[in-house]
């Protein structure tokens, strides 16, 4: 049973940048009738290298502001680097339900046949206690390689803005995911940063062998439907579903504006 069942819920989707659009796309497909506010903390991007205490304070303060302004029915933290750190403090402070995005280690451990799984994430996510606990709880029978990429999120943003990204750069970032051990090879890679699904076809093209790439976005959309109920039938599909707020207040490049508009969002300055 959904805990709320709303005809037109207000859903806030949050990421450090535009990677969270990979989650937003699935959530919109599941609840096209909802009203959306997408918040990109581009003034703080990338989150991967932030000191943990400072990042918690930053995100809690930002949520104070945007939750106060929008009064959402549900918040999706579409960022692994944030979710693995601040879901606890956010749930303690706000009454609104939060859906987090955390490394999909459980489904990867269930799916692997070779027993070799890699988790491709930001440097912040790979060092979190939360990520270690997921491995201990769900993947103790599997060899898990944690790969903290310093550049992939920024490369994904550049590609999303329409810039040309070389295959060699992508190849170098994903190379440590591909392991051989006692005759077995990695067969499953968890995309544990919401930016990475935007590069998955490029990654596939330069991967040394074929693997399953696990994107958690469909599971997050299912969780949103569990909590808000199914979509109400719409008389006509809406072109505009909400706003995208960028904390930097910078004018966004045309490639990015076009991308955000494809999701039915109009960019607004903070
Ligand atoms: N999209 C974010 C994630 O899922 C991280 C990007 C960053 O800020 O480094 O982890």
mmCIF file of C-alpha atoms and ligand atoms in Angstrom:
data_model
loop_
_atom_site.group_PDB
_atom_site.id
_atom_site.type_symbol
_atom_site.label_atom_id
_atom_site.label_comp_id
_atom_site.label_asym_id
_atom_site.label_seq_id
_atom_site.Cartn_x
_atom_site.Cartn_y
_atom_site.Cartn_z
ATOM 1 C CA UNK A 1 0.000 0.000 0.000
ATOM 2 C CA UNK A 2 1.355 3.438 -0.828
ATOM 3 C CA UNK A 3 1.887 5.560 2.272
ATOM 4 C CA UNK A 4 0.361 8.506 0.413
ATOM 5 C CA UNK A 5 -1.766 8.375 -2.725
ATOM 6 C CA UNK A 6 -1.751 11.688 -4.468
ATOM 7 C CA UNK A 7 -3.253 12.674 -7.805
ATOM 8 C CA UNK A 8 -0.571 15.232 -8.565
ATOM 9 C CA UNK A 9 2.290 14.925 -6.078
ATOM 10 C CA UNK A 10 5.054 17.495 -5.823
ATOM 11 C CA UNK A 11 8.352 15.666 -6.217
ATOM 12 C CA UNK A 12 11.738 17.226 -5.525
ATOM 13 C CA UNK A 13 14.700 15.527 -7.220
ATOM 14 C CA UNK A 14 18.171 16.510 -6.084
ATOM 15 C CA UNK A 15 21.730 15.942 -7.303
ATOM 16 C CA UNK A 16 25.069 17.745 -7.239
ATOM 17 C CA UNK A 17 24.692 18.304 -10.964
ATOM 18 C CA UNK A 18 22.719 17.074 -13.944
ATOM 19 C CA UNK A 19 23.435 13.357 -13.503
ATOM 20 C CA UNK A 20 20.282 13.011 -11.432
ATOM 21 C CA UNK A 21 18.334 13.492 -14.659
ATOM 22 C CA UNK A 22 19.001 9.759 -15.257
ATOM 23 C CA UNK A 23 16.810 9.108 -12.205
ATOM 24 C CA UNK A 24 14.349 11.896 -12.970
ATOM 25 C CA UNK A 25 13.674 10.387 -16.424
ATOM 26 C CA UNK A 26 12.535 7.088 -14.880
ATOM 27 C CA UNK A 27 10.523 8.812 -12.150
ATOM 28 C CA UNK A 28 8.739 11.016 -14.698
ATOM 29 C CA UNK A 29 7.946 7.943 -16.810
ATOM 30 C CA UNK A 30 6.349 6.339 -13.718
ATOM 31 C CA UNK A 31 4.558 9.505 -12.465
ATOM 32 C CA UNK A 32 4.087 11.788 -15.503
ATOM 33 C CA UNK A 33 1.252 13.529 -13.654
ATOM 34 C CA UNK A 34 3.521 14.849 -10.867
ATOM 35 C CA UNK A 35 4.944 18.371 -10.548
ATOM 36 C CA UNK A 36 8.731 18.424 -10.377
ATOM 37 C CA UNK A 37 11.474 20.588 -8.991
ATOM 38 C CA UNK A 38 14.940 19.404 -9.990
ATOM 39 C CA UNK A 39 17.715 20.923 -7.900
ATOM 40 C CA UNK A 40 21.303 20.772 -9.192
ATOM 41 C CA UNK A 41 23.852 21.988 -6.674
ATOM 42 C CA UNK A 42 26.221 22.989 -9.451
ATOM 43 C CA UNK A 43 27.879 25.529 -7.128
ATOM 44 C CA UNK A 44 29.081 22.543 -5.062
ATOM 45 C CA UNK A 45 29.808 20.121 -7.941
ATOM 46 C CA UNK A 46 31.559 17.710 -7.833
ATOM 47 C CA UNK A 47 30.622 16.207 -4.482
ATOM 48 C CA UNK A 48 33.125 13.329 -4.842
ATOM 49 C CA UNK A 49 36.019 15.134 -3.141
ATOM 50 C CA UNK A 50 34.116 16.960 -0.347
ATOM 51 C CA UNK A 51 35.003 16.415 3.300
ATOM 52 C CA UNK A 52 32.043 14.522 4.828
ATOM 53 C CA UNK A 53 31.055 16.926 7.641
ATOM 54 C CA UNK A 54 31.098 19.960 5.342
ATOM 55 C CA UNK A 55 29.025 18.126 2.734
ATOM 56 C CA UNK A 56 26.374 17.096 5.280
ATOM 57 C CA UNK A 57 26.058 20.726 6.459
ATOM 58 C CA UNK A 58 25.824 22.022 2.904
ATOM 59 C CA UNK A 59 23.122 19.590 1.790
ATOM 60 C CA UNK A 60 21.021 19.968 4.963
ATOM 61 C CA UNK A 61 21.112 23.787 4.587
ATOM 62 C CA UNK A 62 20.157 23.565 0.907
ATOM 63 C CA UNK A 63 17.305 21.156 1.671
ATOM 64 C CA UNK A 64 16.066 23.492 4.396
ATOM 65 C CA UNK A 65 15.679 26.155 1.749
ATOM 66 C CA UNK A 66 14.189 24.171 -1.135
ATOM 67 C CA UNK A 67 11.892 22.014 0.991
ATOM 68 C CA UNK A 68 10.678 25.229 2.637
ATOM 69 C CA UNK A 69 9.978 26.779 -0.760
ATOM 70 C CA UNK A 70 8.374 23.815 -2.519
ATOM 71 C CA UNK A 71 6.773 21.833 0.327
ATOM 72 C CA UNK A 72 7.261 18.595 -1.650
ATOM 73 C CA UNK A 73 5.326 15.395 -0.985
ATOM 74 C CA UNK A 74 8.468 13.346 -1.644
ATOM 75 C CA UNK A 75 12.191 14.001 -2.109
ATOM 76 C CA UNK A 76 14.426 11.838 -4.290
ATOM 77 C CA UNK A 77 18.123 12.176 -3.516
ATOM 78 C CA UNK A 78 19.363 11.265 -7.003
ATOM 79 C CA UNK A 79 22.993 11.159 -5.944
ATOM 80 C CA UNK A 80 24.929 8.258 -4.447
ATOM 81 C CA UNK A 81 27.631 10.523 -3.024
ATOM 82 C CA UNK A 82 24.979 12.426 -1.067
ATOM 83 C CA UNK A 83 22.637 9.527 -0.203
ATOM 84 C CA UNK A 84 25.390 7.377 1.331
ATOM 85 C CA UNK A 85 26.092 10.254 3.714
ATOM 86 C CA UNK A 86 23.047 12.423 4.423
ATOM 87 C CA UNK A 87 19.944 10.235 4.267
ATOM 88 C CA UNK A 88 20.097 9.752 8.055
ATOM 89 C CA UNK A 89 20.444 13.459 8.936
ATOM 90 C CA UNK A 90 17.770 14.429 6.386
ATOM 91 C CA UNK A 91 15.255 11.883 7.663
ATOM 92 C CA UNK A 92 15.927 13.003 11.221
ATOM 93 C CA UNK A 93 15.276 16.656 10.348
ATOM 94 C CA UNK A 94 12.387 16.634 7.853
ATOM 95 C CA UNK A 95 9.019 14.874 7.986
ATOM 96 C CA UNK A 96 8.787 14.460 4.178
ATOM 97 C CA UNK A 97 9.709 10.962 2.883
ATOM 98 C CA UNK A 98 13.115 10.612 1.198
ATOM 99 C CA UNK A 99 14.033 8.076 -1.456
ATOM 100 C CA UNK A 100 17.789 7.671 -1.723
ATOM 101 C CA UNK A 101 20.051 6.405 -4.479
ATOM 102 C CA UNK A 102 22.679 4.050 -3.094
ATOM 103 C CA UNK A 103 25.068 1.651 -4.871
ATOM 104 C CA UNK A 104 23.082 -1.278 -6.330
ATOM 105 C CA UNK A 105 25.337 -3.838 -4.646
ATOM 106 C CA UNK A 106 22.511 -6.177 -3.622
ATOM 107 C CA UNK A 107 21.160 -6.796 -7.173
ATOM 108 C CA UNK A 108 24.706 -6.998 -8.539
ATOM 109 C CA UNK A 109 25.674 -9.664 -6.001
ATOM 110 C CA UNK A 110 22.525 -11.610 -6.886
ATOM 111 C CA UNK A 111 23.156 -11.319 -10.637
ATOM 112 C CA UNK A 112 26.872 -12.077 -10.984
ATOM 113 C CA UNK A 113 27.822 -15.495 -12.303
ATOM 114 C CA UNK A 114 31.591 -15.048 -12.181
ATOM 115 C CA UNK A 115 31.537 -13.745 -8.592
ATOM 116 C CA UNK A 116 33.475 -10.615 -9.608
ATOM 117 C CA UNK A 117 31.564 -7.357 -9.278
ATOM 118 C CA UNK A 118 32.887 -3.809 -9.620
ATOM 119 C CA UNK A 119 31.299 -0.700 -8.165
ATOM 120 C CA UNK A 120 32.070 2.380 -10.232
ATOM 121 C CA UNK A 121 31.433 5.512 -8.177
ATOM 122 C CA UNK A 122 32.868 8.811 -7.013
ATOM 123 C CA UNK A 123 35.829 8.813 -4.592
ATOM 124 C CA UNK A 124 33.384 9.919 -1.866
ATOM 125 C CA UNK A 125 30.968 7.005 -2.353
ATOM 126 C CA UNK A 126 33.675 4.317 -2.357
ATOM 127 C CA UNK A 127 35.009 5.398 1.018
ATOM 128 C CA UNK A 128 31.657 5.640 2.814
ATOM 129 C CA UNK A 129 30.816 3.357 5.762
ATOM 130 C CA UNK A 130 27.384 2.995 4.116
ATOM 131 C CA UNK A 131 28.939 1.404 1.022
ATOM 132 C CA UNK A 132 31.078 -0.959 3.137
ATOM 133 C CA UNK A 133 27.964 -1.987 5.080
ATOM 134 C CA UNK A 134 26.097 -2.772 1.831
ATOM 135 C CA UNK A 135 28.970 -5.050 0.788
ATOM 136 C CA UNK A 136 29.122 -6.775 4.191
ATOM 137 C CA UNK A 137 25.341 -7.296 4.239
ATOM 138 C CA UNK A 138 24.620 -8.316 0.657
ATOM 139 C CA UNK A 139 27.862 -9.278 -1.068
ATOM 140 C CA UNK A 140 30.058 -11.102 1.429
ATOM 141 C CA UNK A 141 30.147 -14.113 -0.945
ATOM 142 C CA UNK A 142 31.325 -11.980 -3.883
ATOM 143 C CA UNK A 143 34.643 -10.276 -4.721
ATOM 144 C CA UNK A 144 33.743 -6.588 -4.913
ATOM 145 C CA UNK A 145 36.149 -4.069 -6.424
ATOM 146 C CA UNK A 146 35.459 -0.447 -5.502
ATOM 147 C CA UNK A 147 36.549 1.994 -8.190
ATOM 148 C CA UNK A 148 36.496 5.679 -7.247
ATOM 149 C CA UNK A 149 36.684 7.737 -10.416
ATOM 150 C CA UNK A 150 37.950 11.294 -10.145
ATOM 151 C CA UNK A 151 36.876 12.454 -13.599
ATOM 152 C CA UNK A 152 33.913 10.458 -14.861
ATOM 153 C CA UNK A 153 31.127 12.642 -13.399
ATOM 154 C CA UNK A 154 32.639 15.774 -14.956
ATOM 155 C CA UNK A 155 33.156 13.931 -18.256
ATOM 156 C CA UNK A 156 29.501 12.899 -18.204
ATOM 157 C CA UNK A 157 28.431 16.505 -17.597
ATOM 158 C CA UNK A 158 30.574 17.659 -20.509
ATOM 159 C CA UNK A 159 29.093 15.005 -22.802
ATOM 160 C CA UNK A 160 25.588 15.986 -21.656
ATOM 161 C CA UNK A 161 26.326 19.599 -22.547
ATOM 162 C CA UNK A 162 27.217 18.404 -26.042
ATOM 163 C CA UNK A 163 31.029 18.583 -25.768
ATOM 164 C CA UNK A 164 33.244 15.990 -27.462
ATOM 165 C CA UNK A 165 34.785 13.549 -24.963
ATOM 166 C CA UNK A 166 37.595 11.250 -26.105
ATOM 167 C CA UNK A 167 37.171 7.499 -25.865
ATOM 168 C CA UNK A 168 40.643 7.246 -24.281
ATOM 169 C CA UNK A 169 39.581 9.334 -21.284
ATOM 170 C CA UNK A 170 36.577 7.099 -20.676
ATOM 171 C CA UNK A 171 38.632 3.934 -21.197
ATOM 172 C CA UNK A 172 41.192 5.037 -18.596
ATOM 173 C CA UNK A 173 38.491 5.763 -15.981
ATOM 174 C CA UNK A 174 36.717 2.413 -16.307
ATOM 175 C CA UNK A 175 39.822 0.227 -16.748
ATOM 176 C CA UNK A 176 40.193 -0.682 -13.014
ATOM 177 C CA UNK A 177 36.674 -2.192 -13.093
ATOM 178 C CA UNK A 178 37.822 -5.050 -15.293
ATOM 179 C CA UNK A 179 39.466 -7.739 -13.147
ATOM 180 C CA UNK A 180 40.620 -11.293 -13.733
ATOM 181 C CA UNK A 181 40.915 -13.662 -10.807
ATOM 182 C CA UNK A 182 41.527 -17.405 -10.861
ATOM 183 C CA UNK A 183 40.274 -17.791 -14.400
ATOM 184 C CA UNK A 184 37.158 -15.644 -13.815
ATOM 185 C CA UNK A 185 36.458 -12.127 -15.090
ATOM 186 C CA UNK A 186 34.309 -9.274 -13.842
ATOM 187 C CA UNK A 187 30.830 -9.690 -15.308
ATOM 188 C CA UNK A 188 28.837 -6.980 -13.483
ATOM 189 C CA UNK A 189 29.559 -3.278 -13.012
ATOM 190 C CA UNK A 190 27.356 -1.145 -10.745
ATOM 191 C CA UNK A 191 26.845 2.396 -12.014
ATOM 192 C CA UNK A 192 27.000 3.927 -8.535
ATOM 193 C CA UNK A 193 26.893 7.538 -9.650
ATOM 194 C CA UNK A 194 23.811 8.919 -11.349
ATOM 195 C CA UNK A 195 25.930 10.679 -13.966
ATOM 196 C CA UNK A 196 27.336 7.442 -15.355
ATOM 197 C CA UNK A 197 24.252 6.078 -17.177
ATOM 198 C CA UNK A 198 24.667 9.013 -19.569
ATOM 199 C CA UNK A 199 28.047 7.546 -20.592
ATOM 200 C CA UNK A 200 27.096 3.878 -20.568
ATOM 201 C CA UNK A 201 27.045 3.449 -24.347
ATOM 202 C CA UNK A 202 30.492 5.080 -24.552
ATOM 203 C CA UNK A 203 31.720 2.778 -21.765
ATOM 204 C CA UNK A 204 30.296 -0.273 -23.505
ATOM 205 C CA UNK A 205 32.156 0.710 -26.668
ATOM 206 C CA UNK A 206 35.576 0.848 -24.935
ATOM 207 C CA UNK A 207 35.131 -1.962 -22.387
ATOM 208 C CA UNK A 208 37.698 -4.780 -22.770
ATOM 209 C CA UNK A 209 34.865 -7.326 -22.590
ATOM 210 C CA UNK A 210 31.091 -7.394 -22.206
ATOM 211 C CA UNK A 211 29.609 -6.909 -18.738
ATOM 212 C CA UNK A 212 26.178 -6.081 -17.269
ATOM 213 C CA UNK A 213 25.973 -2.432 -16.258
ATOM 214 C CA UNK A 214 23.522 -1.920 -13.398
ATOM 215 C CA UNK A 215 21.609 1.360 -13.347
ATOM 216 C CA UNK A 216 19.419 1.755 -10.226
ATOM 217 C CA UNK A 217 17.043 4.348 -11.741
ATOM 218 C CA UNK A 218 14.156 1.954 -12.596
ATOM 219 C CA UNK A 219 14.194 0.583 -9.022
ATOM 220 C CA UNK A 220 14.065 4.122 -7.643
ATOM 221 C CA UNK A 221 11.060 4.928 -9.818
ATOM 222 C CA UNK A 222 9.309 1.803 -8.511
ATOM 223 C CA UNK A 223 9.978 2.948 -4.945
ATOM 224 C CA UNK A 224 8.497 6.372 -5.752
ATOM 225 C CA UNK A 225 5.323 4.671 -7.010
ATOM 226 C CA UNK A 226 5.190 2.515 -3.855
ATOM 227 C CA UNK A 227 5.241 5.679 -1.766
ATOM 228 C CA UNK A 228 3.028 7.987 -3.833
ATOM 229 C CA UNK A 229 0.692 5.553 -5.563
ATOM 230 C CA UNK A 230 0.262 4.985 -9.313
ATOM 231 C CA UNK A 231 -0.020 7.792 -11.856
ATOM 232 C CA UNK A 232 -3.429 9.336 -12.391
ATOM 233 C CA UNK A 233 -4.542 9.198 -16.048
ATOM 234 C CA UNK A 234 -3.786 12.482 -17.812
ATOM 235 C CA UNK A 235 -6.134 14.011 -20.360
ATOM 236 C CA UNK A 236 -3.204 15.265 -22.446
ATOM 237 C CA UNK A 237 0.529 14.855 -21.852
ATOM 238 C CA UNK A 238 2.010 18.065 -20.448
ATOM 239 C CA UNK A 239 5.040 19.604 -22.155
ATOM 240 C CA UNK A 240 6.093 21.349 -18.958
ATOM 241 C CA UNK A 241 6.508 19.262 -15.812
ATOM 242 C CA UNK A 242 8.425 21.644 -13.602
ATOM 243 C CA UNK A 243 11.562 23.665 -12.965
ATOM 244 C CA UNK A 244 15.282 22.932 -12.777
ATOM 245 C CA UNK A 245 17.084 25.087 -10.256
ATOM 246 C CA UNK A 246 20.866 25.591 -10.457
ATOM 247 C CA UNK A 247 22.422 26.783 -7.199
ATOM 248 C CA UNK A 248 25.254 28.675 -8.929
ATOM 249 C CA UNK A 249 22.785 31.070 -10.543
ATOM 250 C CA UNK A 250 24.956 30.889 -13.689
ATOM 251 C CA UNK A 251 23.406 31.122 -17.124
ATOM 252 C CA UNK A 252 23.472 27.565 -18.405
ATOM 253 C CA UNK A 253 24.955 26.739 -21.828
ATOM 254 C CA UNK A 254 22.448 26.139 -24.664
ATOM 255 C CA UNK A 255 23.226 22.383 -24.825
ATOM 256 C CA UNK A 256 22.303 22.016 -21.182
ATOM 257 C CA UNK A 257 19.162 24.132 -21.452
ATOM 258 C CA UNK A 258 18.019 21.963 -24.366
ATOM 259 C CA UNK A 259 18.693 18.794 -22.366
ATOM 260 C CA UNK A 260 16.787 19.995 -19.320
ATOM 261 C CA UNK A 261 13.887 21.054 -21.548
ATOM 262 C CA UNK A 262 13.750 17.553 -23.019
ATOM 263 C CA UNK A 263 12.806 16.407 -19.513
ATOM 264 C CA UNK A 264 9.976 18.936 -19.443
ATOM 265 C CA UNK A 265 11.818 21.309 -17.106
ATOM 266 C CA UNK A 266 12.477 25.015 -17.433
ATOM 267 C CA UNK A 267 15.845 26.151 -15.987
ATOM 268 C CA UNK A 268 15.682 28.806 -13.263
ATOM 269 C CA UNK A 269 18.464 30.576 -11.371
ATOM 270 C CA UNK A 270 18.749 30.110 -7.600
HETATM 271 N N1 LIG B 1 25.750 12.189 -9.327
HETATM 272 C C1 LIG B 1 26.498 12.000 -8.123
HETATM 273 C C2 LIG B 1 26.375 10.572 -7.610
HETATM 274 O O1 LIG B 1 25.432 9.863 -7.914
HETATM 275 C C3 LIG B 1 27.921 12.452 -8.011
HETATM 276 C C4 LIG B 1 28.581 13.419 -8.900
HETATM 277 C C5 LIG B 1 29.583 14.293 -8.135
HETATM 278 O O2 LIG B 1 29.142 15.281 -7.582
HETATM 279 O O3 LIG B 1 30.777 13.945 -8.079
HETATM 280 O O4 LIG B 1 27.195 10.116 -6.852
#
